[in-house]
PDB file of C-alpha atoms in Angstrom:
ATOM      1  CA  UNK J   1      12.380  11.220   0.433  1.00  0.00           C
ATOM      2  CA  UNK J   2      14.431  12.079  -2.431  1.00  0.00           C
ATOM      3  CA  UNK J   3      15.289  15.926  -2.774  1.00  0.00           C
ATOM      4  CA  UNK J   4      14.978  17.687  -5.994  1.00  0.00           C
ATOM      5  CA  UNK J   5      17.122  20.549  -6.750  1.00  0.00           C
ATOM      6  CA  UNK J   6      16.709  21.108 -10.357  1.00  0.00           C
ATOM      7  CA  UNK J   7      14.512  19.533 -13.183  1.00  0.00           C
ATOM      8  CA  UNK J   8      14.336  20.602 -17.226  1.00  0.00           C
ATOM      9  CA  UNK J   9      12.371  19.507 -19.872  1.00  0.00           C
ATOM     10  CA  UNK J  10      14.764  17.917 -22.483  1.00  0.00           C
ATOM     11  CA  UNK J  11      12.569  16.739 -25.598  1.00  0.00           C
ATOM     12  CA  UNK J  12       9.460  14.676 -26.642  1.00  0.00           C
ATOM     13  CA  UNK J  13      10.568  10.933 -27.190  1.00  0.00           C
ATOM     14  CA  UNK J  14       8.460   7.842 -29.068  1.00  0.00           C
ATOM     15  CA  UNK J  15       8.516   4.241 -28.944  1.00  0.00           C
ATOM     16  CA  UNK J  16       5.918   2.990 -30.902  1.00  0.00           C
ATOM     17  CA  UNK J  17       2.888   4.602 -30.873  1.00  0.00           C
ATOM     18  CA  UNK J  18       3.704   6.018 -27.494  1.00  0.00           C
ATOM     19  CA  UNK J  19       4.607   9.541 -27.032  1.00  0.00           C
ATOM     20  CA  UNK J  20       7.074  10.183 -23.871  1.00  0.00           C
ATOM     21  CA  UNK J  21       8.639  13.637 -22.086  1.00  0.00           C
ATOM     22  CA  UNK J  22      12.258  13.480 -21.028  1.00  0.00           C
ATOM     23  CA  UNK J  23      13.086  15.289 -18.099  1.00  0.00           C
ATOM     24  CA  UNK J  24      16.305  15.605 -16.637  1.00  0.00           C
ATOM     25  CA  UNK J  25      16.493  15.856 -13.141  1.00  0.00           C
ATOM     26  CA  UNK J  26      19.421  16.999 -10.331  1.00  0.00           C
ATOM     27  CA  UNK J  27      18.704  15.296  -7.160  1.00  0.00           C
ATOM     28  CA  UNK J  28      20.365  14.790  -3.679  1.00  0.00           C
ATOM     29  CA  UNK J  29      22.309  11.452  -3.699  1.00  0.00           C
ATOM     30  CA  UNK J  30      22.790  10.856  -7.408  1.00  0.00           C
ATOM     31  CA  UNK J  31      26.290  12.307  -8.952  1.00  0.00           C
ATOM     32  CA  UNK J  32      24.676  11.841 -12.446  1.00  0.00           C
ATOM     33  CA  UNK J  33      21.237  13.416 -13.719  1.00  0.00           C
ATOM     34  CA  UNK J  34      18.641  11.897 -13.540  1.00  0.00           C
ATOM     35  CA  UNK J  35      15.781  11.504 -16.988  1.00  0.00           C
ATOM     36  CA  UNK J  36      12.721  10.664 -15.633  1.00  0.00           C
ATOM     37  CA  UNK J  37      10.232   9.658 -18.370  1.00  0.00           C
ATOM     38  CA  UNK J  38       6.573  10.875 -18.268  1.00  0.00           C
ATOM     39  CA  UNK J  39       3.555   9.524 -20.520  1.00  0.00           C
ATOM     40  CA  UNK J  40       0.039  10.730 -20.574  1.00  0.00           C
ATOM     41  CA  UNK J  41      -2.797   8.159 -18.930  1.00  0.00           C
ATOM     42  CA  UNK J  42      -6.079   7.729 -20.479  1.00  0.00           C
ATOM     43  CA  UNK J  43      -7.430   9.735 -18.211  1.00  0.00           C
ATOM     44  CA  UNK J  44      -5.136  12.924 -19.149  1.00  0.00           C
ATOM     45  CA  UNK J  45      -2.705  13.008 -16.594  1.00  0.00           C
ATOM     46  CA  UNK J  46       1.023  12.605 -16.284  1.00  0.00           C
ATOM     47  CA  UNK J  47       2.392   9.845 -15.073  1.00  0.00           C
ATOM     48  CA  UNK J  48       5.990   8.883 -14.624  1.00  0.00           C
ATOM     49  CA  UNK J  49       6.775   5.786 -16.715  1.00  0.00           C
ATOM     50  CA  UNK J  50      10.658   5.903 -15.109  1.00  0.00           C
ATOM     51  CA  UNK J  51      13.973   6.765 -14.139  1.00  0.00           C
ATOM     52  CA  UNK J  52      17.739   6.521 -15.281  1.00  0.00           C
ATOM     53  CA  UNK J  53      20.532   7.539 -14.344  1.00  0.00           C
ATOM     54  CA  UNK J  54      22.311   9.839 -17.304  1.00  0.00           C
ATOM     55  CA  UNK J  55      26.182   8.113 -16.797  1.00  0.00           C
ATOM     56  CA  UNK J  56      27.145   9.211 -20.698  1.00  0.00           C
ATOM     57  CA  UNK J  57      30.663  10.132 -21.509  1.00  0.00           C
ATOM     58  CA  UNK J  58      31.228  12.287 -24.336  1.00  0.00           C
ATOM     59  CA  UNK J  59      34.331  10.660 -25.357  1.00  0.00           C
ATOM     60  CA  UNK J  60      32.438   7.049 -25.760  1.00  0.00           C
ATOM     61  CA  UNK J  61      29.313   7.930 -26.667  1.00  0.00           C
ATOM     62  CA  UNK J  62      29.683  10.367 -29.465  1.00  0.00           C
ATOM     63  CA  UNK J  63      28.288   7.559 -31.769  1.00  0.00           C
ATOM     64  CA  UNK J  64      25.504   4.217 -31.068  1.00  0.00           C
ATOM     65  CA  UNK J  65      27.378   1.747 -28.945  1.00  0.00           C
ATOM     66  CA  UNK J  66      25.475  -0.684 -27.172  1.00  0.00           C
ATOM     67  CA  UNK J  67      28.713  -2.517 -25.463  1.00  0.00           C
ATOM     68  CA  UNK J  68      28.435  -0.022 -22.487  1.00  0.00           C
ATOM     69  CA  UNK J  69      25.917   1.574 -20.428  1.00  0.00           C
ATOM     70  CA  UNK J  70      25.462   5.105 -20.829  1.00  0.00           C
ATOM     71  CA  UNK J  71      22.226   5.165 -19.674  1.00  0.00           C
ATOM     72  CA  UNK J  72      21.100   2.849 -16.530  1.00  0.00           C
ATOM     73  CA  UNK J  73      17.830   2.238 -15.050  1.00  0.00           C
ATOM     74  CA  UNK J  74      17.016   3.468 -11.715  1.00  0.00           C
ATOM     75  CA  UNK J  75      13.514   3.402 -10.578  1.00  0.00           C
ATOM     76  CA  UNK J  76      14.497   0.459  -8.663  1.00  0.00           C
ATOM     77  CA  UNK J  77      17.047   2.080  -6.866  1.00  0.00           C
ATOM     78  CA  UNK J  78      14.779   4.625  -6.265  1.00  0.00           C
ATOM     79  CA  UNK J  79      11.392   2.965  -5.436  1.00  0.00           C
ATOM     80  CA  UNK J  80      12.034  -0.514  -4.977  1.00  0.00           C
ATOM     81  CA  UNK J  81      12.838  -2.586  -2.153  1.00  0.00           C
ATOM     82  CA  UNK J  82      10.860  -1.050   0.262  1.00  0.00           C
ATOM     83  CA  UNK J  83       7.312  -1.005   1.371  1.00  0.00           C
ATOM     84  CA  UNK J  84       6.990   2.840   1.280  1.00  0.00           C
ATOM     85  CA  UNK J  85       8.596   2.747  -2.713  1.00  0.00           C
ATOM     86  CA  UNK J  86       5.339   3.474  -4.312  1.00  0.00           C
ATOM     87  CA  UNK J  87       4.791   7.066  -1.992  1.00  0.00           C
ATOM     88  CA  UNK J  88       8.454   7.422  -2.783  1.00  0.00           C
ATOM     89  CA  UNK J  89       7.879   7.209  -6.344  1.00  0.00           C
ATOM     90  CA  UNK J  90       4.280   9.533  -6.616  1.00  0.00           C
ATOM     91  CA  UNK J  91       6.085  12.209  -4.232  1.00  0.00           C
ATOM     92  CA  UNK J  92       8.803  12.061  -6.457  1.00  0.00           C
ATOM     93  CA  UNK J  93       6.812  12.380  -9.523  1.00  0.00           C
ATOM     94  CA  UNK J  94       4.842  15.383  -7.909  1.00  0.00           C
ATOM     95  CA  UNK J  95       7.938  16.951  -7.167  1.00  0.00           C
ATOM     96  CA  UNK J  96       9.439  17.120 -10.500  1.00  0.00           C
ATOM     97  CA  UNK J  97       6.067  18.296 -11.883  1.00  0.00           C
ATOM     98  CA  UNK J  98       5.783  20.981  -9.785  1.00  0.00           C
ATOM     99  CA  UNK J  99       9.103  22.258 -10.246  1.00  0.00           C
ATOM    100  CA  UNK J 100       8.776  25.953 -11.944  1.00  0.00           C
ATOM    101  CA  UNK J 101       6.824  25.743 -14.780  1.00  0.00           C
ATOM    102  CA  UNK J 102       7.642  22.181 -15.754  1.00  0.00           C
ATOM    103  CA  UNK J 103       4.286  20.745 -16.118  1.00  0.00           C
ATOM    104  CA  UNK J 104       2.844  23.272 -18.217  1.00  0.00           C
ATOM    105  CA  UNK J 105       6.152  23.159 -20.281  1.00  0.00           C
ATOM    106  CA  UNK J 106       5.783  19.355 -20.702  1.00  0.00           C
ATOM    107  CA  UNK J 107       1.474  19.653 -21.559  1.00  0.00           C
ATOM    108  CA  UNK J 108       2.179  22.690 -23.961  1.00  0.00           C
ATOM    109  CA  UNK J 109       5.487  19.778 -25.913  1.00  0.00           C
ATOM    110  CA  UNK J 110       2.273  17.404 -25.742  1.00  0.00           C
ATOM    111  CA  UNK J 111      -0.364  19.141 -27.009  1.00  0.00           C
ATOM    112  CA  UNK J 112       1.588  20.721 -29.760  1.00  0.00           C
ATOM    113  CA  UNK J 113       3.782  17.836 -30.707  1.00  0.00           C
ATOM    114  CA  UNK J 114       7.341  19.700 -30.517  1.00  0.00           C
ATOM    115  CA  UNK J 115      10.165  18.443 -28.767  1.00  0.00           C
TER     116      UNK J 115
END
């Protein structure tokens, strides 16, 4: 189980027609944040789309540059490889939901469109 000990919404992202919440997210194990990326199912809830790992340095990445990796993909690091990685990854999702008043802050960016 992955321990959660702070989460913040950051913004309202696109790609596409697709409309996405970044979170960023402090957990137990990981020396870098975490943005976990949430989209809204047909059905109206949230659903984590994934995770990265927020490795950014300011001095590097102050402008586009695609030769390094500022930001690297880690839902498989997180819920791959093992049979349990799907209950890993809806606990995980649950518990950055619930964390203060992130949910409603993410439904209120969604509803009203602001980032």
């Amino acid at each position: 189980m992955i321990t959660i000990r702070n989460a913040s919404f950051v913004r309202l992202g696109y790609s596409g027609d697709e409309t996405f919440a970044e979170v960023e997210v402090a957990a137990d194990g990981f020396d870098h944040p975490l943005i976990a990326t949430f989209r809204r199912e047909a059905d109206g809830r949230l659903a984590l789309a994934n995770v990265s790992e927020r490795r950014e340095d300011r001095l590097l990445d102050w402008y586009e540059n695609n030769l390094h990796e500022a930001y690297v993909d880690a839902t498989d690091r997180l819920f791959g490889g093992s049979s349990d990685g799907e209950t890993t990854r809806r606990s995980f999702e649950e518990q950055v939901l619930r964390f203060g008043d992130l949910r409603e802050q993410i439904e209120d960016a969604f509803y009203y469109g602001k980032s």
